[in-house]
Amino acid sequence: MSYKSPIEDFKYNLAMLNYDEVIAGIEKFKEYDSETLMSVVSEIGRLNEQEVLDSNKIGDREGLKYVTDGAEGPEVHTPERFKKLYDAVKSSGYVGATMPTQYGGGGAPFTTAILAGEIGIAANMAFYMGPGLSHGAMKTILKKATEELKDKYLPNMTSGEWMGTMCLTEPQCGTDLGLIKSTAVPKDDHYELTGQKIWISFGEHDLTENIIHLVLARTPDAPEGIKGISLFLVPKRLDDNSRNTIYCGGLEHKLGINSSPTCVMNLENAKGWLVGEKNKGMEAMFLMMNDARLKVGLQGIAMSEISYQNALEFAKERKQMRSVVKDKQDKDSKADNIIVHPDVRRMLMNVKATTEAMRALCIYTAMKIDLAEDHPDEKVRQEADDFAALMTPIIKAYCTDRGFLNCSESLQVLGGSGFTKEYPLEQYMRDVRITMIYEGTNGIQALDLVGRKLTMHQGRLLQNFQKEVQKFLSENKNNEEISSFIKPLENALNEVTASTMWLMQNGMQDPENALASATDYLNLVALSSMTYMWARMAKFSVGKNEPIHKNKIKTGTYFVEKIMPELTMYSKKVQAGKSSMMDMEVAEF
């Protein structure tokens, strides 16, 4: 297993996206210029490369222990090394880096969490799910809870002394949260919650003394469906350190992320406190869900990167067959390194070109989130928020679909060796597969894009994105040095416009047309967005002699010639409509 944090690519993206002016130019973040930011991220990189990385395989093999007869009830024991590792991560300031200084945080921009998060996920995805979810819980408490709750819980969560979770799913409801049955009965200054939650990541563990659960439940007078759900803060331990009545009822046995505890959580009159307004729990929870969805997309990117690095290392060392070009043959060997073979290059370039584009898009979206929250100009905040809202389902779905595919292609580079446990690629594939499912399946992300984001604010979200791309095209239409990127981007924008018009016309007449085309439409917009990122990278790098700039031009050229054409296929699939999908009767299957 090998991994080196992509520090140089991070630096490249910050420069290409003009981070120092756009984000560090905001008064709140003036101390976090790109140099300062990268010094923080580089330290986190060293910590993960030197201390966390080799725990990934150990955690996968060792797994978790569920103990039914613990001193205070059922317990979950994480792999032996995890407690020491968590203490090191906690001491680094990683957990609360982006939290306000008043609660002990670093006050860094959200962009920091994306850069540092990619490194942590690549080093040990299962381990970092705990701190990652905790960040979303802190953000939700910060935005929606009372001052009393914030003062009581955020300092210890920010320091990493306590961890947070998100408790949504129940046995009868996953996607359809309107079916939630858990109850919250008011009593004195709190509520008593009863019910069962399933698939709760880090619902119980031994890394922190306290775990702060954010739980969706219904009050006795709540209306039916989604409009009757409220959000509650339910701590594992109460103020007097006594155990609250929320317990782990068991662990799921999973394909991957085997050292991440996926828990059944039982609540029996557990004490909880309302977060936000009653019956507006989904509004509050979406703060955490949107944060989690971006982080899940980031998991796809991180696993693509580490898979690529391992496949590349193998391809440079493994010798098989001769190059068909005599000048490329190794005269001191009977075979050549497999990286000389075009089909191996195809797989490596597929992974490299998509990973770098996805990373750029994710960092750009993180910067938009920083603008949406902290820029002084309301118009800038609104436009940035629109961009982030549009891209969240795209990053979550496309980057995880592609992340799994990239892990598969990287494994394929190793041939039979990749299928064995001697190499880490098989674990990466098992681990990354869940990303296409949790925090809303990728099909649900596509429905969110087509059903909500396209129509939100009279279509403003997509229109603003189209205007941004069109502005870039207008400014660079005569730039001959990047014409090979401008024309593909223009074609991409036209395909998005045509498919969007088709959806608006045919989807409104027959909603099944929109639903049947949703996933293809998401892939279309994703590839368009990535083409836009490559066009911006080309403009930034053209004419520069440093190796990274020449590398970007070559990688981007591969993308627009070999990957971007998939976009036309998705456009045709969108406009094919539903008939071939829906005409068959159920009995005919």
XYZ file of C-alpha atoms in Angstrom:
589
model
C 0.000 0.000 0.000
C 1.381 3.390 -0.963
C -0.054 6.902 -0.829
C 1.294 10.415 -1.068
C -1.024 13.320 -0.334
C -1.749 15.248 -3.566
C -0.373 18.469 -2.084
C 0.903 19.869 -5.385
C -2.470 19.340 -7.035
C -4.179 21.071 -4.115
C -1.832 24.046 -4.528
C -2.495 24.062 -8.250
C -6.261 24.151 -7.766
C -6.131 26.928 -5.177
C -4.081 29.035 -7.585
C -6.201 28.151 -10.622
C -9.418 29.017 -8.756
C -7.918 32.253 -7.394
C -8.404 31.197 -3.771
C -6.295 34.001 -2.280
C -8.490 36.697 -3.765
C -11.848 34.913 -3.638
C -11.704 33.336 -0.153
C -8.694 34.728 1.717
C -9.910 38.136 0.565
C -12.896 37.790 2.910
C -12.185 39.485 6.244
C -13.073 36.379 8.261
C -10.507 34.263 6.392
C -7.703 36.799 5.908
C -5.362 34.709 8.064
C -5.951 31.661 5.854
C -4.206 32.539 2.616
C -3.222 29.619 0.396
C 0.252 29.337 1.929
C -1.139 29.126 5.465
C -3.900 26.785 4.386
C -1.480 24.437 2.677
C 0.866 24.397 5.670
C -2.059 23.137 7.758
C -3.090 20.588 5.131
C 0.503 19.408 4.629
C 0.826 18.647 8.338
C -2.384 16.636 8.189
C -0.929 14.857 5.172
C 2.188 13.858 7.085
C 0.119 12.599 10.019
C -2.010 10.410 7.783
C 0.832 9.092 5.651
C 2.998 8.222 8.650
C 0.478 7.100 11.271
C -2.976 6.418 9.811
C -2.334 4.816 6.418
C -1.193 1.388 7.549
C -4.151 1.099 9.951
C -6.528 0.758 7.002
C -5.682 -2.853 6.199
C -5.409 -3.741 9.896
C -8.839 -2.296 10.608
C -10.366 -4.136 7.662
C -8.986 -7.480 8.844
C -9.528 -6.970 12.579
C -12.975 -5.411 12.349
C -15.120 -4.528 15.360
C -16.171 -6.316 18.532
C -19.730 -6.098 19.829
C -19.857 -6.832 23.561
C -23.307 -7.421 25.052
C -22.296 -7.511 28.725
C -20.487 -4.188 29.092
C -20.496 -2.343 32.404
C -23.332 -0.052 31.274
C -24.842 -2.126 28.497
C -23.725 -3.179 25.017
C -20.352 -1.834 23.879
C -18.527 -1.582 20.563
C -14.752 -1.949 20.569
C -12.886 -0.503 17.602
C -9.608 -1.997 16.303
C -6.824 -1.791 18.865
C -4.846 1.019 17.216
C -7.801 3.303 16.566
C -7.915 4.977 19.979
C -4.290 6.087 19.719
C -4.838 7.223 16.141
C -7.938 9.181 17.074
C -6.059 10.927 19.867
C -3.380 11.947 17.350
C -5.975 13.236 14.876
C -7.769 15.061 17.692
C -4.524 16.712 18.809
C -3.846 17.893 15.251
C -6.884 20.182 15.364
C -8.418 18.422 12.351
C -11.823 17.831 13.928
C -12.643 21.448 14.708
C -10.520 23.233 12.113
C -13.479 24.973 10.475
C -15.498 25.625 13.631
C -15.727 29.149 15.111
C -12.941 30.175 17.470
C -15.473 30.937 20.222
C -15.992 27.179 20.590
C -12.296 26.361 20.344
C -12.165 25.861 16.585
C -9.644 27.116 14.077
C -12.024 29.398 12.176
C -10.729 28.052 8.862
C -12.797 28.091 5.657
C -14.791 25.007 4.661
C -12.353 24.519 1.793
C -9.876 23.320 4.436
C -12.184 20.441 5.338
C -12.306 19.299 1.714
C -8.532 19.293 1.227
C -7.740 17.699 4.581
C -10.716 15.370 4.269
C -9.540 13.884 0.993
C -6.224 12.959 2.588
C -7.826 11.380 5.638
C -10.354 9.406 3.613
C -7.650 8.015 1.332
C -5.575 6.954 4.337
C -8.447 5.189 6.098
C -11.973 5.830 4.858
C -13.693 3.790 7.558
C -11.833 5.514 10.399
C -12.519 9.035 9.144
C -16.254 8.482 8.821
C -16.569 9.297 12.525
C -14.877 12.726 12.470
C -16.533 13.491 9.131
C -20.055 12.932 10.429
C -19.192 14.805 13.597
C -18.387 17.896 11.526
C -21.859 17.803 9.986
C -23.467 17.389 13.397
C -21.527 20.369 14.752
C -22.565 22.486 11.782
C -26.228 21.623 12.346
C -26.062 22.409 16.054
C -24.248 25.661 15.280
C -26.930 26.766 12.808
C -30.098 25.513 14.509
C -29.667 24.820 18.236
C -30.265 27.187 21.135
C -27.352 29.109 22.627
C -27.588 26.893 25.699
C -27.166 23.712 23.661
C -24.358 25.227 21.596
C -22.445 26.316 24.683
C -22.942 22.945 26.331
C -21.980 20.646 23.461
C -19.946 22.441 20.801
C -16.698 23.031 22.748
C -16.196 19.317 23.447
C -17.302 18.328 19.950
C -14.989 20.916 18.399
C -12.003 19.617 20.357
C -12.868 16.051 19.369
C -13.484 14.971 22.970
C -17.015 14.084 21.887
C -18.255 12.832 18.539
C -21.563 13.341 16.721
C -23.873 11.136 14.647
C -26.889 11.392 12.362
C -29.832 9.094 13.190
C -32.405 9.045 10.399
C -33.141 5.581 9.057
C -35.565 3.101 10.631
C -36.401 -0.481 9.600
C -39.501 0.635 7.673
C -38.042 3.795 6.123
C -34.819 4.764 4.444
C -35.405 7.114 1.541
C -38.996 7.849 2.611
C -38.402 9.536 5.965
C -42.044 10.534 6.173
C -42.628 7.001 7.495
C -40.578 7.590 10.667
C -42.202 6.089 13.791
C -39.776 7.116 16.555
C -41.544 9.283 19.112
C -40.514 12.261 21.226
C -42.786 12.986 24.186
C -42.334 16.333 25.992
C -41.432 16.105 29.672
C -40.320 19.040 31.844
C -37.445 20.790 30.015
C -36.722 17.953 27.583
C -38.268 15.181 25.494
C -38.255 11.413 25.963
C -37.433 9.587 22.747
C -38.395 5.999 21.981
C -37.771 4.028 18.809
C -35.178 2.213 16.751
C -32.667 3.602 14.260
C -30.600 1.481 11.892
C -27.425 1.899 9.812
C -26.072 4.532 12.195
C -22.378 5.086 11.494
C -20.331 5.404 14.692
C -23.518 5.091 16.738
C -21.502 3.368 19.461
C -17.718 3.122 19.878
C -14.859 3.544 22.339
C -13.064 6.516 20.752
C -14.841 9.201 22.788
C -16.530 9.273 26.189
C -19.663 10.901 24.861
C -21.527 10.618 21.552
C -23.975 13.334 20.542
C -26.773 11.872 18.436
C -28.987 14.006 16.213
C -32.234 12.047 15.997
C -35.341 12.495 13.854
C -38.602 11.718 15.662
C -42.268 12.724 15.966
C -43.969 14.585 18.781
C -47.460 13.383 19.835
C -49.220 16.262 18.062
C -47.144 16.122 14.873
C -48.880 16.066 11.478
C -48.395 12.999 9.305
C -45.583 12.588 6.834
C -42.458 14.626 6.344
C -44.059 17.776 7.790
C -44.357 16.150 11.209
C -40.694 15.354 11.833
C -38.571 17.154 14.420
C -34.854 16.984 15.219
C -33.498 16.236 18.679
C -30.097 16.192 20.329
C -29.700 12.975 22.324
C -26.371 12.561 24.176
C -24.990 9.174 25.155
C -24.089 10.662 28.547
C -26.068 13.232 30.500
C -24.765 16.210 32.491
C -24.058 14.086 35.574
C -22.144 11.574 33.384
C -24.881 8.966 33.824
C -25.795 6.857 30.799
C -28.743 8.008 28.723
C -31.078 5.247 27.554
C -29.854 5.014 23.978
C -28.016 1.743 23.314
C -26.477 -0.170 20.435
C -28.602 -3.224 19.665
C -26.139 -4.776 17.232
C -23.694 -4.226 14.374
C -24.214 -4.771 10.668
C -21.856 -7.211 8.930
C -20.837 -5.477 5.728
C -19.052 -5.818 2.406
C -16.637 -3.002 3.243
C -15.712 -0.232 5.710
C -15.414 -3.059 8.233
C -13.823 -0.933 10.951
C -16.609 1.662 10.831
C -19.329 0.642 13.313
C -22.704 0.568 11.549
C -25.126 0.287 14.433
C -28.698 -0.521 15.320
C -29.603 2.074 17.964
C -32.455 1.541 20.414
C -33.949 4.466 22.323
C -36.038 3.803 25.434
C -37.342 7.078 26.857
C -33.940 8.606 26.121
C -33.593 12.241 27.096
C -33.323 14.627 24.182
C -33.574 18.332 23.406
C -35.240 19.962 20.411
C -32.899 21.361 17.749
C -34.542 24.092 15.686
C -38.311 24.420 15.430
C -40.772 21.637 16.083
C -41.937 19.852 12.910
C -39.056 21.357 10.933
C -36.575 18.592 11.557
C -35.913 17.862 7.904
C -34.950 21.470 7.268
C -32.413 21.260 10.083
C -31.216 17.784 9.155
C -30.604 18.801 5.547
C -27.744 20.974 6.801
C -26.034 17.815 7.982
C -27.166 15.733 5.006
C -25.824 18.200 2.436
C -22.507 18.353 4.274
C -22.435 14.559 4.363
C -23.310 14.254 0.674
C -20.370 16.426 -0.333
C -18.096 14.416 1.959
C -19.367 11.169 0.401
C -18.563 12.532 -3.054
C -15.146 13.352 -1.650
C -14.811 9.706 -0.610
C -15.183 8.726 -4.263
C -12.443 11.190 -5.225
C -10.104 10.112 -2.426
C -10.472 6.418 -3.214
C -9.896 7.160 -6.909
C -6.649 8.910 -6.015
C -5.194 6.210 -3.787
C -6.278 3.476 -6.212
C -4.595 5.347 -9.056
C -1.372 5.779 -7.107
C -1.179 2.054 -6.361
C -2.057 1.058 -9.928
C 0.533 3.474 -11.318
C 3.236 2.098 -9.037
C 2.429 -1.446 -10.169
C 2.342 -0.460 -13.852
C 5.809 1.074 -13.612
C 7.283 -2.071 -12.047
C 5.414 -5.023 -13.583
C 7.002 -6.377 -16.771
C 4.879 -8.223 -19.333
C 5.230 -8.540 -23.109
C 6.959 -6.168 -25.471
C 5.928 -2.702 -26.568
C 4.763 -2.689 -30.188
C 7.078 0.298 -30.714
C 10.668 -0.918 -30.873
C 12.149 2.332 -29.532
C 10.093 1.918 -26.348
C 11.387 -1.583 -25.646
C 13.681 -2.132 -22.673
C 16.868 -3.513 -24.192
C 18.061 -4.837 -20.825
C 14.956 -6.933 -20.233
C 12.937 -9.625 -21.968
C 9.701 -7.720 -21.277
C 8.617 -4.124 -20.783
C 6.891 -2.368 -17.923
C 3.183 -2.627 -18.616
C 2.760 1.159 -18.542
C 4.062 1.229 -22.143
C 0.986 -0.678 -23.384
C -1.871 1.482 -24.741
C -4.679 -0.349 -22.952
C -2.959 0.041 -19.583
C -2.480 3.722 -20.424
C -6.195 3.930 -21.234
C -7.154 2.708 -17.779
C -4.652 4.915 -15.972
C -5.617 7.989 -17.976
C -9.335 7.374 -17.399
C -8.725 7.416 -13.658
C -6.269 10.314 -13.688
C -8.319 12.608 -15.936
C -11.598 12.101 -14.082
C -10.055 12.259 -10.608
C -8.356 15.582 -11.286
C -11.527 17.081 -12.770
C -13.678 15.851 -9.889
C -11.200 17.254 -7.381
C -11.236 20.660 -9.069
C -15.045 20.685 -9.095
C -15.242 19.671 -5.436
C -12.749 22.340 -4.327
C -14.580 24.932 -6.427
C -17.865 23.946 -4.769
C -16.272 24.153 -1.314
C -15.126 27.676 -2.120
C -18.673 28.524 -3.192
C -19.919 27.280 0.180
C -17.455 29.596 1.911
C -18.726 32.472 -0.223
C -22.359 31.556 0.460
C -21.796 31.675 4.203
C -19.362 34.540 4.670
C -19.144 36.920 1.715
C -20.391 40.421 2.617
C -22.349 40.867 -0.642
C -25.816 39.270 -0.553
C -25.892 38.744 -4.328
C -22.568 36.891 -4.217
C -23.841 34.769 -1.320
C -27.000 33.857 -3.219
C -25.223 32.935 -6.445
C -22.658 30.868 -4.547
C -25.390 29.083 -2.609
C -27.196 28.308 -5.871
C -24.027 26.788 -7.326
C -23.396 24.636 -4.238
C -27.017 23.460 -4.152
C -26.866 22.462 -7.819
C -23.546 20.652 -7.497
C -24.211 18.767 -4.253
C -26.243 15.892 -5.802
C -23.901 15.853 -8.817
C -20.759 15.534 -6.702
C -22.364 12.963 -4.421
C -23.626 10.758 -7.247
C -21.192 11.169 -10.122
C -18.025 11.190 -8.026
C -19.046 7.991 -6.238
C -20.195 6.172 -9.384
C -16.944 7.181 -11.048
C -15.002 6.513 -7.857
C -16.144 2.895 -7.857
C -15.406 2.575 -11.575
C -11.966 4.111 -11.066
C -11.160 1.667 -8.266
C -12.252 -1.136 -10.592
C -10.073 0.128 -13.457
C -7.133 0.534 -11.097
C -7.598 -3.033 -9.895
C -7.730 -4.161 -13.526
C -4.278 -2.669 -14.110
C -2.936 -5.195 -11.592
C -4.657 -8.104 -13.324
C -4.981 -11.190 -11.124
C -2.839 -9.598 -8.430
C -5.456 -6.906 -7.935
C -8.031 -9.551 -7.032
C -5.931 -10.833 -4.130
C -5.647 -9.509 -0.591
C -1.907 -9.117 -1.081
C -2.709 -5.776 -2.698
C -5.084 -3.107 -1.327
C -7.205 -2.551 -4.439
C -9.811 -5.171 -3.536
C -10.389 -3.437 -0.194
C -10.690 -0.050 -1.878
C -13.391 -1.465 -4.151
C -15.278 -2.968 -1.222
C -15.003 0.203 0.827
C -15.992 2.669 -1.883
C -19.067 0.688 -2.975
C -21.160 2.007 -0.078
C -20.700 5.591 -1.258
C -23.193 5.006 -4.059
C -25.802 4.003 -1.470
C -25.606 5.946 1.783
C -26.602 9.573 2.367
C -29.250 9.097 -0.310
C -28.726 6.578 -3.098
C -27.380 7.945 -6.337
C -30.757 7.452 -7.962
C -32.250 9.710 -5.300
C -29.552 12.310 -6.012
C -30.608 12.289 -9.665
C -34.249 12.757 -8.664
C -33.201 15.615 -6.386
C -31.409 17.281 -9.291
C -34.269 16.887 -11.775
C -37.208 17.159 -9.392
C -35.994 19.935 -7.087
C -32.860 21.713 -8.205
C -33.926 22.299 -11.829
C -37.207 23.922 -10.815
C -35.998 25.722 -7.681
C -36.342 29.526 -7.879
C -37.859 29.294 -11.381
C -34.835 27.428 -12.708
C -32.325 29.966 -11.417
C -29.722 27.434 -10.235
C -28.989 25.886 -13.620
C -29.458 29.188 -15.441
C -26.780 30.842 -13.306
C -24.387 27.962 -13.985
C -25.069 28.196 -17.719
C -24.439 31.953 -17.608
C -21.110 31.409 -15.851
C -19.981 28.903 -18.464
C -21.232 31.104 -21.300
C -19.307 34.064 -19.874
C -16.120 31.968 -19.852
C -16.769 30.913 -23.450
C -17.352 34.493 -24.567
C -14.168 35.688 -22.901
C -12.073 32.937 -24.492
C -13.692 32.339 -27.887
C -10.702 33.877 -29.673
C -8.058 32.224 -27.504
C -6.471 29.907 -30.053
C -4.162 28.353 -27.457
C -7.094 26.637 -25.745
C -9.464 26.252 -28.707
C -9.315 22.465 -28.307
C -11.004 22.932 -24.916
C -13.392 25.752 -25.847
C -15.220 23.883 -28.611
C -15.925 20.788 -26.463
C -17.170 23.041 -23.662
C -19.455 24.855 -26.093
C -20.827 21.501 -27.273
C -21.322 20.415 -23.673
C -23.307 23.539 -22.853
C -25.482 23.034 -25.930
C -26.217 19.421 -24.964
C -27.216 20.470 -21.444
C -29.493 23.183 -22.836
C -31.170 20.808 -25.296
C -31.717 18.047 -22.736
C -32.992 20.507 -20.144
C -35.545 21.874 -22.608
C -36.621 18.329 -23.460
C -37.062 17.522 -19.766
C -39.061 20.668 -19.118
C -41.392 19.958 -22.028
C -41.802 16.200 -21.665
C -41.292 15.812 -17.943
C -44.065 18.219 -17.044
C -46.505 16.405 -19.336
C -45.479 12.997 -18.005
C -43.400 12.913 -14.777
C -42.163 9.396 -15.585
C -40.210 10.884 -18.495
C -38.284 13.058 -16.059
C -37.704 10.239 -13.583
C -36.621 7.781 -16.277
C -34.041 10.261 -17.582
C -32.808 11.610 -14.238
C -29.614 9.570 -13.839
C -28.537 10.159 -17.433
C -29.242 13.865 -17.008
C -27.125 14.009 -13.850
C -24.229 12.354 -15.678
C -24.660 14.838 -18.521
C -24.440 17.864 -16.225
C -21.554 16.276 -14.303
C -19.469 15.765 -17.436
C -20.309 19.296 -18.579
C -19.133 20.657 -15.237
C -15.914 18.656 -15.463
C -15.341 19.871 -19.023
C -15.696 23.409 -17.662
C -13.098 22.645 -14.999
C -10.685 21.299 -17.616
C -11.195 24.375 -19.783
C -10.350 26.590 -16.818
C -7.299 24.478 -16.023
C -6.182 24.690 -19.648
C -6.464 28.481 -19.607
C -4.466 28.633 -16.382
C -1.718 26.267 -17.570
C -1.272 27.040 -21.250
C 2.119 28.517 -22.086
C 3.649 27.652 -18.710
C 6.717 25.415 -18.644
C 6.544 23.858 -15.184
C 5.887 20.084 -15.323
C 2.516 20.279 -13.552
C 1.177 22.709 -16.170
C 2.335 20.594 -19.102
C 0.856 17.558 -17.365
C -2.499 19.312 -16.983
C -2.700 20.184 -20.679
C -1.983 16.573 -21.656
C -4.408 15.122 -19.109
C -7.125 17.600 -20.044
C -6.666 16.820 -23.729
C -7.260 13.149 -22.958
C -10.428 14.079 -21.074
C -11.984 16.125 -23.883
C -11.044 13.541 -26.529
C -11.760 10.276 -24.711
C -14.178 10.950 -21.833
C -16.155 14.089 -22.633
C -17.785 12.407 -25.718
C -19.787 10.260 -23.260
C -21.765 13.444 -22.724
C -23.435 13.146 -26.142
C -24.497 9.610 -25.301
C -26.140 10.766 -22.071
C -27.942 13.570 -23.903
C -29.389 11.083 -26.388
C -30.438 8.772 -23.558
C -32.205 11.618 -21.763
C -34.179 12.514 -24.864
C -35.087 8.888 -25.587
C -37.641 9.180 -22.801
C -39.314 6.467 -20.789
C -41.030 4.164 -23.272
C -38.438 1.388 -23.628
C -38.023 1.411 -19.838
C -41.666 1.503 -18.752
C -43.628 -0.248 -21.522
C -42.974 -3.745 -20.204
C -45.586 -5.017 -17.749
C -44.418 -6.185 -14.319
C -45.474 -9.754 -15.143
C -43.178 -9.740 -18.178
C -40.027 -9.354 -16.096
